[in-house]
Amino acid sequence: MNPYILTILLFAMGLGTTITFASSHWLLAWMGLEINTLAILPLMCQSHHPRAVEATIKYFLTQATAAAMLLFASITNAWITGQWNLEFMSYSLPTTLVTVALALKIGLAPLHAWMPEVLQGLDLTTGLILSTWQKLAPFCLLLQINPSNTSLLLILGLASTLVGGWGGLNQNQLRKILAYSSIAHLGWMILVLQFFPSLTLLTLLMYFVMTFSLFITFKVNNSTTINSLSMSWSKAPIISSMVPFILLSLGGLPPLSGFMPKWLILQELTKQSLAPLATLAALSALLSLYFYLRISYAMTLTMSPNILSNALPWRLPSNQHTLPLAITTSLTICLLPLTPAIITLLTL
Amino acid sequence: MMYMMYFLLFGLVLGLAAVASNPSPYFAALGLVVVAGIGCGVLIWHGGSFLSLILFLIYLGGMLVVFAYSAALAAEPYPEGWGSWPVLGLMLGYLLGVVSVGTLFSSSMYDESWMVCDEFGEFYFVRGDMEGVATLYSSGGFMLAMGVWVLLVTLFVVLELTRGMSRGTLRAV
């Protein structure tokens, strides 16, 4: 893509998130979300082949629907209460509508159906931007509204963790697996939103770090299916040896950093006398763990039958920028001891 | 006089259901014309004459005309309208949905009305719409610049999405 256009689009994406972050008026928040949606559309159909355009159209339609719902909710709120402030939504209809609209925006179950299909049609870098950056603005809004109904967020969260786990089980396309992983993690974030919002932020940022490393790993190996990962050990052995840790961190196993958000969320849910919910959520993490393990099995833990010469390719210096991968992989593996510091830093 | 508003809003909901239920862009755009016209009527009723004028001129006369021309270029020989049963079924379904949600949300049919004929709160339009536009150009200068920049970005986005006339993907499908 023309570098000037690319610059303008990336700037517009930054602008949109910044506007939503800085807004206390619903119209301005909506405007930021719309700018974000608009600016990512050409990035999504960059390759101009029909699958990418299909993904772009699906993304546009769902995000436009969500933005329209957001607008209806804020206008209803203005009609009832006479003001447009984000934090002062006190009636249940607008608040519920806003929550559902934002759930559609980020892809929580049961409004998740667009996510695997959209991610499947994109290349890995754009998929990464979609999974990480585009979640920031809706979460900023979710963190600021007063939830109307305790059970709505809990149902959205639990359904997302379960759907994210079960949906990813039968996939061998990596981008769909990443989509379902995203849905599951978003479920965990929403579960604790009304009790301890700092944990939502912590889970969001930890998820960003972990999924960044996974996306970039797949990009470096240029693989989009599990089968193509099976020969990556010979081309990039160090990355292949680190991938099980990244995947187990995403699955939430101690002593890796992915355990941090799950641990704290389970603790908070138990403190709120929601122990059965916490148990269900922890069990649903097992489902996700299965497909993370499957990827690491295919990539690192087994060697597929192959002729000897394929195991010894020339390992030429790569032109890919792997420094971000190195940084995020280290953070994905080693951040657990810093839990108290991170909680203190992220206290809202 | 409330009956006038009843008819206007009734036509608005009908037009919206027509937009949503028609798969062909011609009839959907026709529904949009009806909706925009009635919306202008409702706006004028509340005193927002400037906004109504802008809606008619720019929305109907500018954007919808361009849309109609573009839709005509992608011509369909046999557009499906309300004559075919699936479309009519969808239309009736939408109307049923609106009526049922309306009865769900109305407390009674007698002492409460869906129509507001009073001006109230912030929605008193007599000077609101013109003052609003003027404020955008004076103290809202930063947001004006933001709006202008976003419009320019939208232009680039549309150009990028429709790049490559017959080689591009929007023609390939």
XYZ file of C-alpha atoms in Angstrom:
521
model
C 0.000 0.000 0.000
C 1.116 3.511 -0.672
C 3.188 4.505 2.408
C 1.431 7.870 2.727
C -1.948 6.169 2.797
C -0.663 3.633 5.283
C 0.598 6.435 7.502
C -2.707 8.266 7.314
C -4.677 5.122 8.139
C -2.477 4.157 11.080
C -2.643 7.706 12.357
C -6.414 7.622 12.051
C -6.504 4.403 14.048
C -4.466 6.016 16.774
C -6.692 9.065 16.608
C -9.860 7.042 17.001
C -8.678 5.218 20.093
C -7.329 8.453 21.543
C -10.644 10.224 20.992
C -12.538 7.436 22.738
C -10.052 7.413 25.598
C -10.333 11.172 26.025
C -14.099 11.407 25.750
C -16.720 11.876 28.412
C -19.523 12.539 25.946
C -21.192 9.587 24.279
C -21.139 11.169 20.822
C -17.412 11.652 21.010
C -16.892 8.098 22.203
C -18.992 6.832 19.294
C -17.008 9.027 16.928
C -13.734 7.505 18.082
C -15.071 3.990 17.592
C -16.291 4.840 14.097
C -12.945 6.351 13.120
C -11.243 3.165 14.278
C -13.592 0.991 12.241
C -13.217 3.152 9.169
C -9.464 3.328 9.272
C -8.876 -0.390 9.566
C -11.059 -1.307 6.577
C -8.471 -0.652 3.843
C -5.825 -2.360 5.950
C -8.029 -5.413 6.029
C -8.614 -5.676 2.301
C -5.077 -4.740 1.336
C -4.466 -7.923 -0.576
C -7.644 -7.336 -2.591
C -8.618 -10.960 -2.859
C -12.235 -12.012 -2.305
C -11.696 -13.704 1.040
C -10.147 -10.565 2.506
C -12.921 -8.397 1.102
C -15.496 -10.757 2.572
C -13.825 -10.442 5.959
C -13.771 -6.653 5.599
C -17.453 -6.505 4.772
C -18.400 -8.767 7.672
C -16.306 -6.692 10.043
C -17.797 -3.457 8.773
C -21.367 -4.691 9.100
C -20.958 -5.982 12.645
C -19.066 -2.934 13.845
C -21.569 -0.579 12.209
C -24.431 -2.434 13.883
C -22.681 -2.181 17.219
C -21.996 1.535 16.712
C -25.632 2.126 15.777
C -26.760 0.312 18.934
C -24.351 2.453 20.924
C -25.825 5.568 19.400
C -29.401 4.431 20.113
C -28.478 3.703 23.702
C -26.801 7.066 24.245
C -29.699 8.927 22.653
C -32.158 6.997 24.839
C -30.047 7.897 27.838
C -30.045 11.560 26.793
C -33.806 11.399 26.341
C -34.363 9.969 29.817
C -31.712 11.751 31.865
C -31.005 14.831 29.774
C -27.253 14.463 29.765
C -24.653 12.774 27.647
C -22.005 11.880 30.164
C -20.424 8.447 29.965
C -20.229 7.768 33.658
C -23.728 8.843 34.647
C -25.817 6.259 32.830
C -28.143 5.189 35.580
C -31.111 3.647 33.821
C -31.025 0.004 32.939
C -32.216 0.072 29.324
C -29.484 2.316 27.925
C -26.817 0.670 30.059
C -27.805 -2.826 28.966
C -27.968 -1.737 25.337
C -24.513 -0.174 25.603
C -23.104 -3.315 27.185
C -24.547 -5.504 24.430
C -23.314 -3.081 21.749
C -19.795 -3.126 23.167
C -19.973 -6.910 23.472
C -20.736 -7.056 19.747
C -17.858 -4.664 19.120
C -15.271 -6.813 20.839
C -16.728 -10.201 20.005
C -18.092 -11.664 23.225
C -20.298 -14.715 23.063
C -23.090 -14.954 22.050
C -22.166 -12.105 19.705
C -18.919 -13.703 18.637
C -19.792 -15.365 15.334
C -18.085 -12.772 13.174
C -14.739 -13.068 14.898
C -13.362 -16.378 13.547
C -14.551 -15.667 10.023
C -13.132 -12.167 9.968
C -9.789 -13.192 11.416
C -9.549 -16.095 8.989
C -9.723 -13.763 6.012
C -6.927 -11.484 7.168
C -3.191 -11.777 7.139
C -1.559 -12.236 10.509
C -0.403 -8.649 11.041
C -3.817 -7.138 10.380
C -5.379 -9.863 12.489
C -3.050 -8.847 15.292
C -4.129 -5.211 15.031
C -7.752 -6.326 15.047
C -7.296 -8.540 18.095
C -5.356 -6.073 20.155
C -5.618 -2.429 19.233
C -9.302 -2.496 18.279
C -10.216 -3.875 21.682
C -8.744 -0.937 23.572
C -11.426 1.638 22.839
C -14.479 -0.530 23.644
C -12.834 -1.706 26.858
C -12.186 1.879 27.852
C -15.920 2.474 27.551
C -16.847 -0.752 29.332
C -14.617 0.188 32.255
C -16.381 3.507 32.667
C -20.060 2.606 32.580
C -21.975 1.497 35.650
C -23.243 -2.000 34.956
C -27.011 -2.186 35.184
C -27.454 -5.880 35.729
C -24.973 -8.048 37.586
C -25.823 -11.195 35.705
C -25.554 -9.772 32.174
C -21.796 -9.337 32.362
C -21.379 -12.660 34.130
C -23.411 -14.474 31.463
C -21.463 -12.770 28.664
C -18.189 -13.660 30.359
C -18.983 -17.280 31.121
C -20.499 -17.884 27.689
C -17.406 -16.396 26.077
C -15.005 -18.588 27.999
C -17.046 -21.678 27.179
C -17.581 -20.795 23.514
C -13.945 -19.801 23.149
C -12.916 -23.154 24.542
C -15.311 -25.377 22.672
C -15.155 -23.460 19.417
C -11.415 -23.732 19.120
C -11.318 -27.472 19.646
C -11.981 -28.644 16.113
C -9.899 -26.073 14.266
C -6.685 -26.562 12.388
C -6.559 -23.053 10.965
C -4.387 -21.008 13.277
C -6.224 -17.742 12.788
C -9.506 -19.287 13.840
C -7.801 -20.778 16.874
C -6.487 -17.325 17.697
C -9.990 -15.909 17.281
C -11.480 -18.398 19.718
C -8.588 -17.797 22.086
C -9.405 -14.100 21.913
C -13.065 -14.786 22.688
C -12.124 -16.888 25.702
C -9.759 -14.271 27.083
C -12.309 -11.527 26.567
C -14.719 -13.662 28.566
C -12.292 -13.738 31.471
C -11.909 -9.970 31.247
C -15.636 -9.365 31.351
C -16.209 -11.773 34.256
C -14.384 -9.565 36.705
C -15.309 -6.187 35.180
C -17.904 -5.175 37.729
C -15.973 -6.408 40.765
C -12.391 -5.331 40.219
C -11.901 -3.320 37.000
C -8.145 -3.165 37.417
C -8.049 -6.911 36.819
C -9.866 -6.392 33.527
C -7.166 -3.976 32.496
C -4.482 -6.364 33.700
C -5.989 -9.269 31.774
C -6.329 -7.110 28.683
C -2.695 -6.019 28.748
C -1.432 -9.514 29.533
C -3.544 -10.870 26.695
C -2.046 -8.264 24.374
C 1.480 -9.345 25.250
C 0.756 -13.058 24.938
C -1.200 -12.886 21.729
C 1.316 -10.519 20.196
C 4.038 -13.077 20.681
C 1.878 -15.854 19.244
C 0.811 -13.878 16.190
C 4.359 -12.791 15.447
C 5.633 -16.331 15.927
C 3.183 -17.542 13.322
C 4.128 -14.666 11.067
C 7.839 -15.424 11.357
C 7.124 -19.043 10.481
C 4.737 -17.831 7.753
C 2.248 -20.469 8.745
C -1.506 -20.313 9.022
C -2.319 -23.955 9.633
C -1.180 -26.401 12.283
C 0.267 -28.654 9.595
C 2.609 -25.982 8.321
C 3.892 -25.454 11.843
C 5.193 -28.964 12.014
C 8.332 -28.245 9.998
C 9.058 -24.909 11.597
C 11.332 -26.448 14.216
C 14.053 -26.943 11.691
C 13.869 -23.409 10.358
C 13.669 -21.505 13.607
C 14.539 -23.857 16.449
C 14.743 -21.264 19.206
C 11.311 -19.887 18.418
C 9.898 -23.390 18.263
C 11.349 -24.163 21.649
C 9.764 -21.080 23.182
C 6.322 -21.580 21.656
C 5.076 -24.175 24.165
C 5.726 -21.645 26.910
C 3.802 -18.968 25.062
C 0.926 -21.350 24.477
C 0.850 -22.639 28.038
C 0.967 -19.040 29.225
C -2.110 -18.347 27.095
C -3.671 -21.419 28.649
C -3.056 -19.942 32.071
C -0.631 -22.362 33.637
C 1.665 -21.357 36.471
C 4.511 -20.348 36.727
C 4.036 -18.462 33.454
C 2.585 -14.963 33.301
C -0.721 -16.090 31.837
C -1.536 -17.554 35.227
C -1.525 -14.090 36.766
C -4.843 -12.784 35.435
C -6.682 -16.076 35.870
C -5.445 -16.494 39.436
C -6.409 -13.002 40.473
C -9.787 -13.246 38.750
C -10.584 -16.559 40.459
C -9.565 -15.035 43.779
C -11.792 -12.012 43.226
C -14.758 -14.120 42.141
C -14.368 -16.282 45.229
C -14.267 -13.203 47.415
C -17.549 -12.116 45.846
C -19.133 -15.466 46.813
C -19.228 -16.655 43.226
C -17.238 -19.816 43.784
C -19.309 -22.047 41.455
C -18.855 -19.481 38.674
C -15.152 -19.413 39.358
C -15.050 -23.212 39.153
C -16.899 -23.193 35.842
C -14.578 -20.575 34.430
C -11.519 -22.500 35.550
C -12.894 -25.669 33.970
C -13.580 -23.833 30.731
C -9.942 -22.798 30.627
C -9.160 -26.488 30.303
C -10.919 -26.536 26.951
C -8.715 -23.748 25.626
C -5.677 -25.448 27.089
C -6.376 -28.477 24.930
C -6.012 -26.669 21.648
C -2.996 -24.712 22.868
C -1.414 -28.027 23.747
C -2.325 -29.376 20.332
C -0.474 -26.545 18.629
C 2.587 -27.012 20.805
C 2.400 -30.773 20.186
C 2.444 -30.257 16.447
C 5.100 -27.589 16.553
C 7.603 -28.576 19.195
C 6.846 -31.739 21.067
C 6.769 -34.097 18.102
C 8.692 -34.425 14.885
C 6.536 -35.342 11.927
C 7.793 -38.097 9.675
C 9.996 -36.545 7.038
C 13.097 -37.201 4.999
C 16.365 -36.347 6.653
C 17.310 -33.500 4.351
C 14.214 -31.520 5.316
C 15.398 -31.499 8.893
C 18.544 -29.639 7.938
C 17.629 -26.530 5.968
C 20.008 -23.639 5.590
C 19.254 -21.244 8.437
C 19.821 -17.948 6.733
C 19.548 -14.689 8.700
C 15.953 -13.615 8.698
C 14.831 -10.191 7.514
C 11.911 -10.204 9.902
C 11.929 -7.885 12.858
C 12.088 -10.337 15.704
C 12.981 -7.945 18.508
C 9.325 -7.362 19.467
C 8.867 -11.127 19.465
C 11.808 -11.537 21.798
C 10.521 -8.889 24.165
C 6.948 -10.126 24.309
C 8.005 -13.769 24.621
C 10.167 -12.900 27.603
C 7.295 -10.986 29.158
C 4.902 -13.864 28.442
C 7.100 -16.289 30.289
C 8.634 -14.357 33.129
C 6.178 -11.777 34.456
C 4.467 -13.779 37.192
C 6.789 -12.752 40.079
C 5.986 -9.122 39.338
C 2.275 -9.569 40.071
C 2.092 -7.194 43.074
C 3.925 -4.469 41.202
C 1.697 -4.857 38.160
C -1.489 -4.715 40.205
C -0.265 -1.584 41.922
C 0.641 0.024 38.625
C -2.676 -0.817 37.027
C -4.933 0.251 39.864
C -7.737 2.247 38.325
C -52.960 18.020 15.253
C -51.618 15.004 17.000
C -53.036 12.897 14.208
C -50.695 14.641 11.809
C -47.757 13.488 13.953
C -49.269 9.987 14.186
C -49.349 9.729 10.415
C -45.851 11.097 10.045
C -44.343 8.689 12.544
C -46.387 5.778 11.217
C -45.017 6.495 7.752
C -41.531 6.709 9.235
C -41.740 3.224 10.707
C -43.227 1.862 7.462
C -40.440 3.436 5.458
C -37.795 2.042 7.821
C -39.301 -1.446 7.547
C -39.259 -1.018 3.760
C -35.568 -0.109 3.830
C -34.746 -3.105 5.986
C -36.846 -5.673 4.135
C -36.003 -4.935 0.505
C -33.023 -6.773 -0.928
C -32.907 -4.589 -4.018
C -31.183 -1.216 -3.549
C -33.751 0.615 -5.678
C -36.679 -0.047 -3.377
C -34.560 0.329 -0.286
C -33.401 3.747 -1.486
C -37.033 4.619 -2.174
C -37.806 3.719 1.407
C -34.924 5.957 2.467
C -36.392 8.856 0.496
C -39.702 8.380 2.284
C -37.983 8.109 5.678
C -35.867 11.207 5.109
C -38.849 13.194 3.901
C -40.935 12.249 6.893
C -38.005 12.852 9.209
C -37.772 16.349 7.782
C -41.448 16.808 8.551
C -40.996 15.689 12.138
C -37.981 17.976 12.522
C -39.838 20.979 11.206
C -42.660 20.184 13.626
C -40.171 20.591 16.470
C -38.776 23.776 15.014
C -35.576 22.505 13.500
C -36.082 24.070 10.121
C -32.410 24.524 9.282
C -31.571 20.924 10.051
C -34.529 19.785 7.972
C -33.355 21.881 5.055
C -29.851 20.452 5.317
C -31.280 16.928 5.515
C -33.303 17.405 2.353
C -30.620 19.172 0.377
C -27.513 17.252 1.334
C -28.811 13.838 2.350
C -31.581 13.391 -0.196
C -30.400 15.717 -2.896
C -26.708 14.923 -2.656
C -25.910 11.575 -1.173
C -29.035 9.653 -2.100
C -28.896 10.873 -5.694
C -25.301 9.720 -5.999
C -26.277 6.398 -4.462
C -29.176 6.035 -6.889
C -26.894 6.669 -9.856
C -24.299 4.197 -8.592
C -27.006 1.589 -7.941
C -28.366 2.138 -11.423
C -24.920 1.405 -12.837
C -24.920 -1.984 -11.110
C -28.305 -2.645 -12.669
C -30.377 -5.669 -11.831
C -32.860 -6.690 -14.502
C -35.480 -8.143 -12.127
C -35.301 -6.412 -8.751
C -37.273 -8.083 -5.993
C -39.693 -5.807 -4.210
C -42.769 -6.273 -2.057
C -44.305 -8.353 -4.858
C -42.352 -11.449 -3.846
C -43.408 -13.334 -0.745
C -40.088 -13.518 1.140
C -39.657 -9.754 1.044
C -43.253 -9.116 2.056
C -42.947 -11.648 4.841
C -39.832 -9.911 6.141
C -41.567 -6.546 5.991
C -44.556 -7.828 7.962
C -42.195 -9.469 10.417
C -40.418 -6.190 11.084
C -43.703 -4.363 11.560
C -44.858 -7.071 13.954
C -41.625 -6.706 15.874
C -42.023 -2.948 16.144
C -45.625 -3.246 17.324
C -44.823 -5.914 19.884
C -41.850 -3.998 21.315
C -44.011 -0.897 21.369
C -46.756 -2.566 23.377
C -44.106 -4.037 25.644
C -42.740 -0.615 26.459
C -45.957 1.356 26.690
C -47.570 1.352 30.089
C -51.064 2.092 28.894
C -52.826 3.134 25.737
C -54.996 5.828 27.302
C -53.238 8.301 29.487
C -49.869 8.092 27.807
C -49.104 8.930 24.241
C -46.135 8.123 22.022
C -46.280 11.621 20.671
C -44.714 14.562 22.398
C -46.187 17.825 21.300
C -44.452 19.885 23.946
C -41.006 21.263 23.725
C -38.956 19.943 26.598
C -35.446 19.907 27.965
C -32.614 20.070 25.515
C -34.651 19.156 22.521
C -36.204 22.580 21.954
C -35.030 23.311 18.508
C -36.075 26.833 17.716
C -32.575 28.204 17.697
C -30.802 24.968 18.556
C -29.887 23.717 15.149
C -28.612 26.933 13.676
C -26.829 27.852 16.881
C -25.298 24.396 16.907
C -23.763 24.783 13.478
C -22.539 28.260 14.359
C -20.974 26.960 17.577
C -19.168 24.266 15.624
C -17.419 26.989 13.644
C -16.610 29.203 16.605
C -15.840 27.582 19.943
C -15.971 24.069 18.565
C -13.078 24.783 16.236
C -11.010 21.794 17.267
C -13.870 19.382 16.647
C -14.448 21.045 13.278
C -10.842 20.348 12.368
C -11.242 16.786 13.625
C -14.393 16.351 11.545
C -12.658 17.695 8.457
C -9.672 15.406 8.969
C -11.928 12.396 9.447
C -13.794 13.234 6.243
C -10.489 13.341 4.403
C -9.498 9.998 5.903
C -12.886 8.623 4.796
C -12.109 9.739 1.269
C -8.803 7.914 1.361
C -10.456 4.842 2.853
C -13.085 4.725 0.109
C -10.512 5.262 -2.613
C -8.350 2.527 -1.162
C -11.286 0.132 -0.867
C -12.376 0.654 -4.466
C -8.911 0.704 -5.951
C -8.274 -1.032 -9.256
C -11.343 -0.548 -11.434
C -11.946 -3.905 -12.959
C -8.932 -5.617 -11.433
C -10.079 -4.779 -7.934
C -12.077 -7.139 -5.798
C -15.312 -5.211 -5.699
C -15.786 -6.093 -9.340
C -14.478 -9.600 -9.105
C -17.239 -10.967 -6.912
